[in-house]
Coordinates of C-alpha atoms (C1' of nucleotides) in Angstrom, one line a residue:
Chain A
M1 CA -20.3 14.9 20.5
T2 CA -19.6 17.0 23.6
T3 CA -16.1 16.9 25.1
S4 CA -17.6 15.0 28.2
Q5 CA -18.6 12.4 26.2
T6 CA -15.3 11.7 24.6
A7 CA -13.0 12.6 27.8
N8 CA -12.7 9.0 29.0
T9 CA -12.5 7.5 25.5
V10 CA -10.2 6.6 22.5
I11 CA -10.3 4.9 19.7
V12 CA -7.1 2.8 18.6
L13 CA -6.7 2.3 14.7
D14 CA -4.8 0.7 12.2
F15 CA -4.9 1.0 8.4
E16 CA -3.6 -1.8 6.1
T17 CA -2.5 0.1 2.6
T18 CA -1.1 -0.6 -0.4
G19 CA 2.2 1.2 0.2
L20 CA 3.7 3.7 2.5
S21 CA 2.6 7.0 1.1
P22 CA -0.8 8.4 0.0
N23 CA 1.0 11.0 -1.9
Q24 CA 2.6 8.4 -4.0
G25 CA -1.0 7.1 -4.9
D26 CA -1.4 4.5 -2.1
R27 CA -4.6 3.7 -0.7
A28 CA -6.2 1.9 2.4
I29 CA -7.3 -1.6 1.8
E30 CA -8.2 -2.4 5.5
I31 CA -9.3 -0.1 8.7
G32 CA -9.6 -1.7 12.1
A33 CA -10.4 0.2 15.2
V34 CA -11.3 -0.5 18.7
L35 CA -13.3 2.0 21.1
I36 CA -11.9 2.0 24.7
E37 CA -14.1 3.3 27.4
Q38 CA -13.0 3.6 31.0
G39 CA -10.3 1.0 30.3
E40 CA -12.3 -1.4 28.4
V41 CA -12.9 -2.3 24.6
V42 CA -16.6 -1.6 24.2
D43 CA -16.8 -1.5 20.5
R44 CA -15.0 -2.4 17.2
F45 CA -14.6 -1.4 13.6
Q46 CA -13.4 -3.9 10.9
Q47 CA -13.6 -3.7 7.1
L48 CA -12.0 -4.2 4.0
M49 CA -12.0 -2.0 1.2
N50 CA -11.3 -2.1 -2.6
P51 CA -8.9 0.4 -3.6
G52 CA -9.7 0.3 -7.3
F53 CA -6.4 -1.4 -8.4
R54 CA -4.5 -4.5 -7.9
V55 CA -2.1 -4.7 -4.7
S56 CA 1.4 -5.7 -5.1
S57 CA 2.3 -9.4 -4.2
F58 CA 4.5 -8.3 -1.3
I59 CA 1.4 -6.6 0.4
E60 CA -0.4 -9.8 -0.3
R61 CA 2.2 -11.8 1.4
Y62 CA 2.9 -9.0 4.1
T63 CA -0.7 -8.7 5.1
G64 CA -2.4 -11.8 4.0
I65 CA -4.9 -9.6 2.3
T66 CA -5.3 -11.0 -1.2
N67 CA -6.7 -9.2 -4.7
N68 CA -9.1 -12.0 -4.7
M69 CA -10.5 -10.8 -1.1
L70 CA -10.7 -7.0 -2.2
R71 CA -12.3 -7.9 -5.5
T72 CA -15.5 -8.1 -3.8
A73 CA -14.9 -5.5 -0.9
P74 CA -17.0 -2.2 -0.7
P75 CA -15.0 0.8 -2.2
C76 CA -12.9 3.0 -0.1
D77 CA -15.2 5.9 -0.1
E78 CA -18.1 3.8 1.2
V79 CA -16.2 2.5 3.9
M80 CA -14.4 5.5 4.9
D81 CA -17.9 7.2 5.2
Q82 CA -18.6 4.6 7.7
F83 CA -15.6 5.0 9.5
A84 CA -15.8 8.7 9.8
D85 CA -18.9 8.3 11.4
F86 CA -17.6 5.4 13.9
I87 CA -14.7 7.8 15.0
G88 CA -16.8 10.8 15.3
D89 CA -14.6 13.5 17.4
H90 CA -12.9 10.7 19.6
N91 CA -9.3 11.1 20.5
L92 CA -7.4 8.7 18.2
V93 CA -4.2 6.4 19.2
A94 CA -2.0 4.5 16.6
H95 CA 1.2 2.8 16.4
N96 CA 3.5 5.2 14.3
A97 CA 0.6 7.5 14.5
S98 CA 1.9 9.7 11.6
F99 CA 1.7 7.0 9.1
D100 CA -2.0 6.1 9.8
Q101 CA -2.9 10.2 10.2
R102 CA -1.8 10.7 6.9
F103 CA -3.9 7.9 5.5
L104 CA -6.8 8.9 7.5
E105 CA -6.7 12.5 6.4
A106 CA -6.0 11.3 2.6
E107 CA -8.9 9.1 2.5
L108 CA -11.3 11.5 4.6
D109 CA -10.3 14.2 2.0
N110 CA -11.6 11.9 -1.1
I111 CA -15.0 12.1 0.4
Q112 CA -14.8 15.6 1.6
R113 CA -14.9 14.7 5.1
N114 CA -12.4 15.5 8.0
Y115 CA -11.5 14.5 11.5
G116 CA -11.5 17.2 14.1
G117 CA -10.1 15.4 17.2
E118 CA -6.6 14.7 18.4
F119 CA -4.0 11.8 17.7
A120 CA -1.4 10.2 19.9
C121 CA 1.5 7.8 18.9
S122 CA 1.9 4.4 21.1
M123 CA 5.4 4.1 19.5
L124 CA 6.7 7.5 20.7
I125 CA 5.3 6.7 24.1
A126 CA 6.5 3.3 24.1
R127 CA 10.1 4.7 23.1
R128 CA 10.1 7.1 26.4
L129 CA 8.4 4.2 28.9
Y130 CA 10.5 1.3 27.3
P131 CA 13.9 2.5 26.3
H132 CA 15.4 -0.8 26.8
A133 CA 13.1 -2.8 24.6
P134 CA 14.8 -4.6 21.8
N135 CA 12.9 -2.4 19.5
H136 CA 9.9 -0.6 19.1
K137 CA 8.0 -2.4 16.5
L138 CA 4.5 -3.3 17.3
G139 CA 5.2 -7.1 17.4
S140 CA 8.5 -6.8 19.4
L141 CA 6.6 -4.5 22.0
V142 CA 3.6 -7.3 22.4
E143 CA 6.4 -9.9 23.2
Y144 CA 8.7 -7.6 25.3
K145 CA 5.6 -6.8 27.6
N146 CA 4.0 -10.2 27.5
I147 CA 0.8 -8.9 25.9
D148 CA -2.0 -11.5 25.1
N149 CA -2.4 -11.9 21.6
D150 CA -3.7 -14.4 18.9
G151 CA -0.6 -14.5 16.8
V152 CA -2.2 -12.4 14.1
F153 CA -0.1 -9.4 12.8
H154 CA -0.4 -7.1 10.0
R155 CA -4.1 -7.5 10.1
A156 CA -5.9 -4.1 11.0
L157 CA -8.2 -5.2 13.8
A158 CA -5.7 -7.8 15.2
D159 CA -3.3 -4.9 15.2
S160 CA -5.6 -2.3 16.9
E161 CA -6.5 -4.9 19.6
V162 CA -2.8 -5.4 20.6
T163 CA -2.2 -1.8 20.3
A164 CA -5.1 -1.0 22.5
K165 CA -3.7 -3.4 25.1
L166 CA -0.1 -1.9 24.8
W167 CA -1.9 1.6 25.5
L168 CA -3.7 0.5 28.3
L169 CA -0.4 -1.1 29.8
M170 CA 1.2 2.0 29.4
L171 CA -1.2 3.8 31.2
E172 CA -0.9 1.6 34.2
D173 CA 3.0 1.8 33.9
M174 CA 2.8 5.6 33.9
D175 CA 0.8 5.3 37.2
K176 CA 2.9 2.8 38.7
R177 CA 6.2 4.7 37.8
Y178 CA 4.9 8.3 38.3
Q179 CA 2.2 8.0 40.6
L180 CA 0.2 9.9 38.2
S181 CA -3.7 9.1 38.8
S182 CA -5.3 8.1 35.7
P183 CA -3.2 9.8 33.1
S184 CA -5.3 11.7 30.6
F185 CA -5.1 11.3 26.8
S186 CA -3.8 14.9 26.6
L187 CA -0.9 13.9 29.0
M188 CA -0.2 10.9 26.9
Q189 CA 0.0 13.0 23.9
E190 CA 2.3 15.3 25.5
V191 CA 4.7 12.7 26.4
S192 CA 4.6 11.6 22.8
R193 CA 5.4 15.0 21.7
K194 CA 8.4 15.5 24.2
A195 CA 11.9 14.4 23.5
K196 CA 13.0 11.4 25.4
A197 CA 15.3 13.2 27.8
A198 CA 12.7 15.6 28.8
V199 CA 9.9 13.2 29.7
P200 CA 11.1 12.1 33.3
G201 CA 11.4 15.6 34.5
F202 CA 8.1 16.3 32.9
L203 CA 6.4 13.6 34.7
Q204 CA 7.7 14.1 37.8
R205 CA 6.5 17.8 37.8
Q206 CA 3.1 16.4 36.6
A207 CA 3.1 13.9 39.5
K208 CA 3.4 16.9 42.0
C209 CA 0.5 18.6 40.7
Chain B
dT1 C1' 13.2 -9.3 0.0
dG2 C1' 12.5 -4.6 0.5
dC3 C1' 12.4 -0.4 -1.8
dC4 C1' 9.1 4.1 -2.1
dA5 C1' 7.7 8.7 2.3
dG6 C1' 7.3 11.4 6.3
dG7 C1' 8.0 12.4 11.0
dC8 C1' 10.6 11.8 15.0
dC9 C1' 14.9 11.3 17.5
dC10 C1' 19.6 10.5 18.4
dT11 C1' 24.4 12.0 18.2
dC12 C1' 30.5 11.3 16.1
dT13 C1' 24.6 17.5 15.8
dT14 C1' 23.2 22.1 15.3
dT15 C1' 26.1 24.9 8.5
dA16 C1' 23.7 17.1 9.0
dG17 C1' 23.2 12.6 8.5
dG18 C1' 20.9 8.4 9.4
dG19 C1' 18.2 4.8 12.0
dC20 C1' 13.5 3.6 13.3
dC21 C1' 8.6 2.9 12.3
dT22 C1' 4.5 2.6 9.6
dT23 C1' 2.4 -0.8 4.5

DNA sequence: TGCCAGGCCCTCTTTAGGGCCTT
């Protein structure tokens, strides 16, 4: 895939997992993702996957994904192979991206595949843009910004959908606040990397360019 | 119910500690 093919696209993804750390043996149990092209969702991916062991009752309650649902799901390797094809080299976004990035890399490593694109974190950007939000959990930001949703949280596709809406809203707010014409993925990624105090000055310098 | 790990970021910091966020 060429740079020009991915320049105006981004994939927003979310994993549901058996726990917090692939280094501790945790595995993905669901992946959801939406492809945004020119500000519109144009494709979706959602799939449960069987991690090969029973998930805890906490995860069943937290996600609503039960062991019975996972019993008939295809194995992680099969799903992740399909998902690797879906993401290609698109730039990726996730809420608290370091978490999803760890699981993506671990699951792709299991099938000897890798991801060669870039990640940006909607949570870090939201902390810069909305410092007065009650907190920066995904559900809280959805409520704080009045983002349309179906009331489903902690399921992969539902969380991806609202994270995508948050992402697009943050692009609009960057436009309005700093008069940046169509902030690029790389600019948003730069914002997510910069310390909170450095962001206003950085964006104002960008606006003058 | 919320812990686990890991990265980011703030501050009563920098020779460190602890909160936030993800499942």
